[in-house]
CSV table of C-alpha atoms in Angstrom, one decimal:
chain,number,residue,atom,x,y,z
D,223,UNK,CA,9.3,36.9,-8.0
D,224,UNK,CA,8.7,33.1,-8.2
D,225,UNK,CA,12.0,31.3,-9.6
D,226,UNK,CA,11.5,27.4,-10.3
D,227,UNK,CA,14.5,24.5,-11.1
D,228,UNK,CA,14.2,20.9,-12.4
D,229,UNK,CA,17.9,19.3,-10.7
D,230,UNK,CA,18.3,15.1,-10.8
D,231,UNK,CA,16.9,14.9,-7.6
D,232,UNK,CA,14.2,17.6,-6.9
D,233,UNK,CA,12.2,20.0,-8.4
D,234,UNK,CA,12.6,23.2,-6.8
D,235,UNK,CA,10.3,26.7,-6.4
D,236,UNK,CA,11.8,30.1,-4.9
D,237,UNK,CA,9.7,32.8,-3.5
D,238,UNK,CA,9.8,35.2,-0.5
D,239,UNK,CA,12.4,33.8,1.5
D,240,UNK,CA,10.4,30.3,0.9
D,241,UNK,CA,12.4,27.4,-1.0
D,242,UNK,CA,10.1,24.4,-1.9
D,243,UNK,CA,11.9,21.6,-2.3
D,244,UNK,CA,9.6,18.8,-4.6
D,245,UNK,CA,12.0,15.6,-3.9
D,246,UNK,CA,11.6,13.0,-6.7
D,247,UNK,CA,9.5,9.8,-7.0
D,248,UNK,CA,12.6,6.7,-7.2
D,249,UNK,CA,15.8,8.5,-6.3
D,250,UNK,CA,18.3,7.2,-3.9
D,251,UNK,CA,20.3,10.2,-2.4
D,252,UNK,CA,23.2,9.6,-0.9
D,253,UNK,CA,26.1,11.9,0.3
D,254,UNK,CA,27.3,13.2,-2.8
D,255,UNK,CA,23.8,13.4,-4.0
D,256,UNK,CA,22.6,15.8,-0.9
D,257,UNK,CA,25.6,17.7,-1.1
D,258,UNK,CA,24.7,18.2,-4.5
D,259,UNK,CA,20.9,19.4,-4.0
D,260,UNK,CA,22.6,21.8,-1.5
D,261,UNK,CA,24.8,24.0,-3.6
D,262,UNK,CA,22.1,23.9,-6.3
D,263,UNK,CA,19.8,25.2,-3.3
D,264,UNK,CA,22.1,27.5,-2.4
D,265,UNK,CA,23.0,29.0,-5.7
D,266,UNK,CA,19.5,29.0,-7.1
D,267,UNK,CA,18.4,31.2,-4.4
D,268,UNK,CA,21.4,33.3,-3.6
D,269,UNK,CA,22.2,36.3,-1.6
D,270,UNK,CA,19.1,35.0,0.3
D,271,UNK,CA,18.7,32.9,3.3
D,272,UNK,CA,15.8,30.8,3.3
D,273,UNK,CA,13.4,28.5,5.2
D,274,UNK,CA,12.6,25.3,3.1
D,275,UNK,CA,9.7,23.4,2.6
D,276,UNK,CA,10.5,19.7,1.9
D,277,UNK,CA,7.7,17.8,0.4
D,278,UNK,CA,8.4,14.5,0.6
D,279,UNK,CA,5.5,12.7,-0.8
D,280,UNK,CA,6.8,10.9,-3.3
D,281,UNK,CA,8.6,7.9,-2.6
D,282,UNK,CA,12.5,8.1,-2.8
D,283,UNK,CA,15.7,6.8,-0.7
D,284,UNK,CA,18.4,8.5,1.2
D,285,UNK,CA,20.9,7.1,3.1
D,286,UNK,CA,21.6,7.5,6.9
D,287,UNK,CA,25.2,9.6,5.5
D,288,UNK,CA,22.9,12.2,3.7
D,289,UNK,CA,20.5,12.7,6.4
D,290,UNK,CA,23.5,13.2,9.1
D,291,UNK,CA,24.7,15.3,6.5
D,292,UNK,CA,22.1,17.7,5.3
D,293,UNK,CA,21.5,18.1,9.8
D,294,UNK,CA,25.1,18.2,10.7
D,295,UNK,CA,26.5,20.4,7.3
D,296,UNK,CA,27.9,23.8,7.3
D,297,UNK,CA,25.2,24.2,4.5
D,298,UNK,CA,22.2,24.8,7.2
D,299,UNK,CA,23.8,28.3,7.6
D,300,UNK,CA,21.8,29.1,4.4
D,301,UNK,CA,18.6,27.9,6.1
D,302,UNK,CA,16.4,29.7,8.4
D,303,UNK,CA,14.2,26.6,9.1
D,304,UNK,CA,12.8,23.0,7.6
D,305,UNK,CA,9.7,21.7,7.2
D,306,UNK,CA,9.1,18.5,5.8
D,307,UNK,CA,5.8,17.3,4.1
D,308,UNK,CA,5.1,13.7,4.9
D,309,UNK,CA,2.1,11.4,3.7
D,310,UNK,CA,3.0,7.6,4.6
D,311,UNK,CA,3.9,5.7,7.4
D,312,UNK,CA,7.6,4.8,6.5
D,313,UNK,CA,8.5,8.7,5.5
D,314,UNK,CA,6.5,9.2,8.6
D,315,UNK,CA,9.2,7.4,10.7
D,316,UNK,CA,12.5,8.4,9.0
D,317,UNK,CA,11.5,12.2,9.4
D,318,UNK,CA,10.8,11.8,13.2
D,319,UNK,CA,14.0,9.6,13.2
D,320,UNK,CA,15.4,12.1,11.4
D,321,UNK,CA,15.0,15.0,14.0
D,322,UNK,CA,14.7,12.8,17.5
D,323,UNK,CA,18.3,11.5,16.5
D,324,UNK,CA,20.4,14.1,13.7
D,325,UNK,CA,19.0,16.9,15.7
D,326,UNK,CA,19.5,19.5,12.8
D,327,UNK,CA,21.2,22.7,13.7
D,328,UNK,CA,18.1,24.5,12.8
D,329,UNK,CA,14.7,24.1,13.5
D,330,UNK,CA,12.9,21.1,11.6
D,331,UNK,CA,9.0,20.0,12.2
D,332,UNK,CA,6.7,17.4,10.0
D,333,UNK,CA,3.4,17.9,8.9
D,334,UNK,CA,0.7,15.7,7.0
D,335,UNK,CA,0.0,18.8,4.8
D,336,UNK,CA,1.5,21.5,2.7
D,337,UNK,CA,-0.7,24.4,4.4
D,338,UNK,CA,0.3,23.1,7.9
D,339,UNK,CA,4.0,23.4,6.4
D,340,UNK,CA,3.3,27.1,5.0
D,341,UNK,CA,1.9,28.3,8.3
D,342,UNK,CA,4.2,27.1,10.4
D,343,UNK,CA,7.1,28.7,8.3
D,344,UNK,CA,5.3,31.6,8.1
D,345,UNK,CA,5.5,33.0,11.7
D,346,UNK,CA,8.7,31.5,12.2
D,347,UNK,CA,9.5,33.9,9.3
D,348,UNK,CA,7.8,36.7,11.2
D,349,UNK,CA,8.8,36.2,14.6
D,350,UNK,CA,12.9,35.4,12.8
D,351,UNK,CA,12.8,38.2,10.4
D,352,UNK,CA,12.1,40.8,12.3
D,353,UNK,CA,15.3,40.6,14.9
D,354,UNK,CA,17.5,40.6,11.7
């Protein structure tokens, strides 16, 4: 069943063990604000685990204390895997950035496209899935 939320910061779709995570064109998240987006993730698709899908396509700010955050948090417990969608040069950069240097607990990848994204989470799903 396909379960869907409009937060401040993201709009965000639920289904099979897949959260999609639409961030928002002109936001600025900062600690508080990715702590935030991470209980309402983690209520809106509890008892479940999941792998996200973070497109993040249109243009918004974070700050380097939410990104340390969202790869250093107890919070990643709730995720199997991230993938983030990326279509410009400067997201481009603070995604790699983002994994060469907060080295996320879990594993994180970019792609230019939301199919790449899908199969990618996909077999991760099937090869993680099936040891649980």
């Amino acid at each position: 069943m396909k379960k869907t939320l409009d937060t401040p910061f993201a709009f965000l779709t639920f289904e099979n063990e897949i959260l999609f995570v639409k961030m928002k064109e002109g936001i600025n998240l900062g600690q508080i604000e990715m702590e935030e987006l991470l209980k309402q993730a983690i209520v809106f698709t509890a008892p479940n685990k999941y792998f996200a899908i973070v497109d993040t396509t249109s243009p918004y700010d974070s700050t380097p204390e939410s990104r340390n955050f969202y790869a250093e948090s107890d919070y990643s417990k709730y995720r199997y895997a991230d993938a983030f969608i990326v279509n410009s040069l400067p997201m481009r950069l603070l995604v790699n950035f983002f994994i060469a240097f907060n080295k996320p607990k879990i594993p994180s990848k970019m792609f230019n496209n939301e199919e790449s994204a899908i199969n990618w989470i996909n077999s991760l799903k099937k090869e993680m899935l099936k040891k649980a």
